[in-house]
Coordinates of C-alpha atoms in Angstrom, one line a residue:
P1 CA 39.8 19.3 -1.2
D2 CA 39.3 15.8 0.2
A3 CA 37.6 17.2 3.3
A4 CA 35.3 19.4 1.2
Y5 CA 34.3 16.3 -0.9
A6 CA 33.7 14.3 2.3
A7 CA 31.5 17.1 3.7
I8 CA 29.5 17.3 0.5
R9 CA 28.9 13.5 0.5
Q10 CA 27.9 13.6 4.2
T11 CA 25.5 16.5 3.5
R12 CA 24.0 14.7 0.5
A13 CA 23.5 11.5 2.5
A14 CA 21.7 13.4 5.3
F15 CA 19.5 15.1 2.7
E16 CA 18.6 11.7 1.1
L17 CA 17.9 10.2 4.4
S18 CA 15.6 13.1 5.4
W19 CA 13.8 12.8 2.0
I20 CA 13.2 9.1 2.5
L21 CA 11.9 9.6 6.0
N22 CA 9.6 12.4 4.7
R23 CA 8.2 10.1 2.0
I24 CA 7.7 7.2 4.4
V25 CA 6.5 8.9 7.5
W26 CA 5.2 12.4 7.0
I27 CA 3.6 12.4 3.5
P28 CA 1.3 9.3 4.3
Y29 CA 0.2 10.9 7.5
V30 CA -0.6 14.3 5.9
T31 CA -2.3 12.6 3.0
A32 CA -4.4 10.4 5.3
Y33 CA -5.5 13.5 7.2
D34 CA -6.5 15.1 3.8
W35 CA -8.5 12.1 2.9
L36 CA -10.5 12.4 6.1
R37 CA -11.0 16.2 5.4
V38 CA -12.2 15.5 1.9
H39 CA -14.6 12.9 3.4
E40 CA -16.1 15.5 5.7
E41 CA -15.9 18.6 3.5
I42 CA -16.6 17.4 0.0
L43 CA -18.4 14.0 0.5
K44 CA -20.3 15.4 3.5
G45 CA -19.4 12.3 5.5
K46 CA -21.2 9.9 3.2
L47 CA -19.7 6.4 2.8
H48 CA -18.9 5.4 -0.8
Y49 CA -19.3 1.6 -0.2
G50 CA -16.3 0.6 -2.4
R51 CA -17.0 2.8 -5.4
T52 CA -13.3 3.4 -5.8
I53 CA -13.0 -0.2 -7.0
G54 CA -14.0 -0.4 -10.7
I55 CA -15.9 -3.7 -10.5
V56 CA -17.8 -2.6 -7.4
S57 CA -18.9 0.7 -8.9
W58 CA -20.0 -1.2 -12.1
L59 CA -22.0 -3.7 -10.0
M60 CA -23.6 -0.7 -8.2
G61 CA -24.5 0.9 -11.5
K62 CA -22.6 4.1 -10.5
P63 CA -19.6 5.8 -11.9
K64 CA -16.2 4.9 -10.4
L65 CA -15.3 7.4 -7.7
N66 CA -11.7 8.5 -8.2
L67 CA -10.9 9.6 -4.6
E68 CA -7.2 9.6 -5.2
R69 CA -7.7 12.3 -7.9
I70 CA -10.2 14.2 -5.7
V71 CA -7.8 14.3 -2.8
Y72 CA -4.8 15.2 -5.0
E73 CA -6.8 18.2 -6.4
Y74 CA -7.8 19.1 -2.9
Q75 CA -4.2 19.2 -1.9
F76 CA -2.6 20.8 -4.9
G77 CA -5.3 22.1 -7.2
S78 CA -6.1 20.7 -10.6
S79 CA -3.3 19.4 -12.7
P80 CA -3.0 20.9 -16.2
Y81 CA -2.6 17.5 -17.7
G82 CA -5.2 15.7 -15.5
V83 CA -2.6 13.5 -13.8
G84 CA -1.9 13.0 -10.1
G85 CA -3.2 10.9 -7.3
A86 CA -2.9 10.8 -3.5
N87 CA -2.8 7.3 -2.0
T88 CA -3.8 6.7 1.5
I89 CA -3.3 4.2 4.3
F90 CA -5.6 1.2 3.9
F91 CA -7.6 1.8 7.1
V92 CA -8.4 5.4 6.1
D93 CA -9.7 4.0 2.7
A94 CA -11.7 1.5 4.6
K95 CA -13.2 4.2 6.9
L96 CA -14.4 6.2 3.9
A97 CA -15.8 3.2 2.2
F98 CA -17.5 1.2 4.9
G99 CA -17.1 3.2 8.2
W100 CA -15.7 1.7 11.4
A101 CA -16.9 -1.8 10.4
G102 CA -14.8 -1.5 7.3
V103 CA -11.7 -0.5 9.3
V104 CA -12.1 -3.6 11.5
L105 CA -12.7 -5.8 8.5
Y106 CA -9.7 -4.4 6.5
C107 CA -7.4 -4.8 9.5
V108 CA -8.5 -8.4 10.0
V109 CA -8.0 -9.2 6.3
F110 CA -4.6 -7.5 6.3
G111 CA -3.5 -9.3 9.5
L112 CA -4.7 -12.7 8.2
C113 CA -2.8 -12.2 4.9
A114 CA 0.4 -11.3 6.8
A115 CA -0.1 -14.2 9.2
V116 CA -0.5 -16.7 6.4
I117 CA 2.5 -15.4 4.5
Y118 CA 4.9 -15.1 7.5
S119 CA 3.8 -18.3 9.2
S120 CA 4.7 -20.1 6.0
Q121 CA 7.9 -22.2 6.1
N122 CA 8.9 -21.0 2.7
L123 CA 11.6 -18.3 3.1
V124 CA 11.3 -17.2 -0.6
V125 CA 7.6 -16.4 -0.2
K126 CA 8.3 -14.4 2.9
V127 CA 11.1 -12.3 1.4
A128 CA 9.4 -11.8 -1.9
S129 CA 6.2 -10.6 -0.2
I130 CA 7.9 -7.8 1.7
T131 CA 7.2 -5.1 -0.9
S132 CA 3.6 -6.2 -1.3
I133 CA 3.0 -6.1 2.5
F134 CA 4.6 -2.7 2.7
T135 CA 2.5 -1.4 -0.2
A136 CA -0.6 -2.8 1.4
S137 CA 0.1 -1.0 4.6
V138 CA 0.4 2.4 2.9
S139 CA -2.2 2.2 0.2
S140 CA -5.6 0.8 -0.6
L141 CA -5.9 -2.8 0.6
T142 CA -8.2 -3.9 -2.2
A143 CA -5.9 -2.6 -4.9
T144 CA -2.9 -4.3 -3.3
L145 CA -4.8 -7.5 -2.8
L146 CA -5.9 -7.7 -6.4
S147 CA -3.2 -6.0 -8.4
G148 CA -0.4 -5.5 -5.9
G149 CA 0.3 -9.2 -5.5
L150 CA -0.8 -9.8 -2.0
V151 CA -3.3 -12.5 -2.9
F152 CA -0.6 -14.1 -5.0
Y153 CA 1.7 -14.4 -2.1
V154 CA -1.0 -15.7 0.2
V155 CA -1.8 -18.5 -2.4
L156 CA 1.9 -19.2 -2.7
A157 CA 2.3 -19.4 1.1
L158 CA -0.5 -21.9 1.2
L159 CA 0.6 -24.0 -1.7
L160 CA 4.4 -24.0 -1.3
R161 CA 5.9 -25.7 1.7
D162 CA 9.6 -25.8 2.6
R163 CA 10.8 -29.2 1.6
T164 CA 13.3 -30.0 4.3
D165 CA 12.9 -33.7 3.3
A166 CA 14.1 -33.0 -0.3
P167 CA 17.7 -33.7 -1.2
K168 CA 20.0 -30.7 -0.9
R169 CA 21.7 -31.6 -4.2
L170 CA 20.5 -33.3 -7.2
D171 CA 22.9 -36.1 -8.1
T172 CA 22.2 -37.7 -11.5
R173 CA 25.2 -40.1 -11.4
Q174 CA 23.5 -42.7 -9.3

């Protein structure tokens, strides 16, 4: 019986690892490809100039373009409850919004944010920002900058320095 349980645990671990790799590697690739297909087939190759961002669409006087929903429905059909969304990698979002110039700009902004954070001497900021950096790399950069915390970590990296000159222990008996 112990060998059977060990085999079941090993099979389950292999399944979980393949599921994680599928979600991290394959699904973002396929979804990015579908975003590009939606851009060509449904949007007829027209740039949307940031209309997926609520404030930008409001400033343009046009309704918000919910591309995540459109791509989801393109992939799976309409949802009976009207839920579902398909995120994409930040540079595909940039390509659909602003063309190749947007891709270059988004890559520069993402690189600068990462450089500011990881050149900081504050280890806490570096470690705490890992999830935000990862999220920015596999989703819309503007959403991650504004509501995913990336700007917050950039500001923290700029404001908080590692205080190596500070005492290691606070002694109040002196």
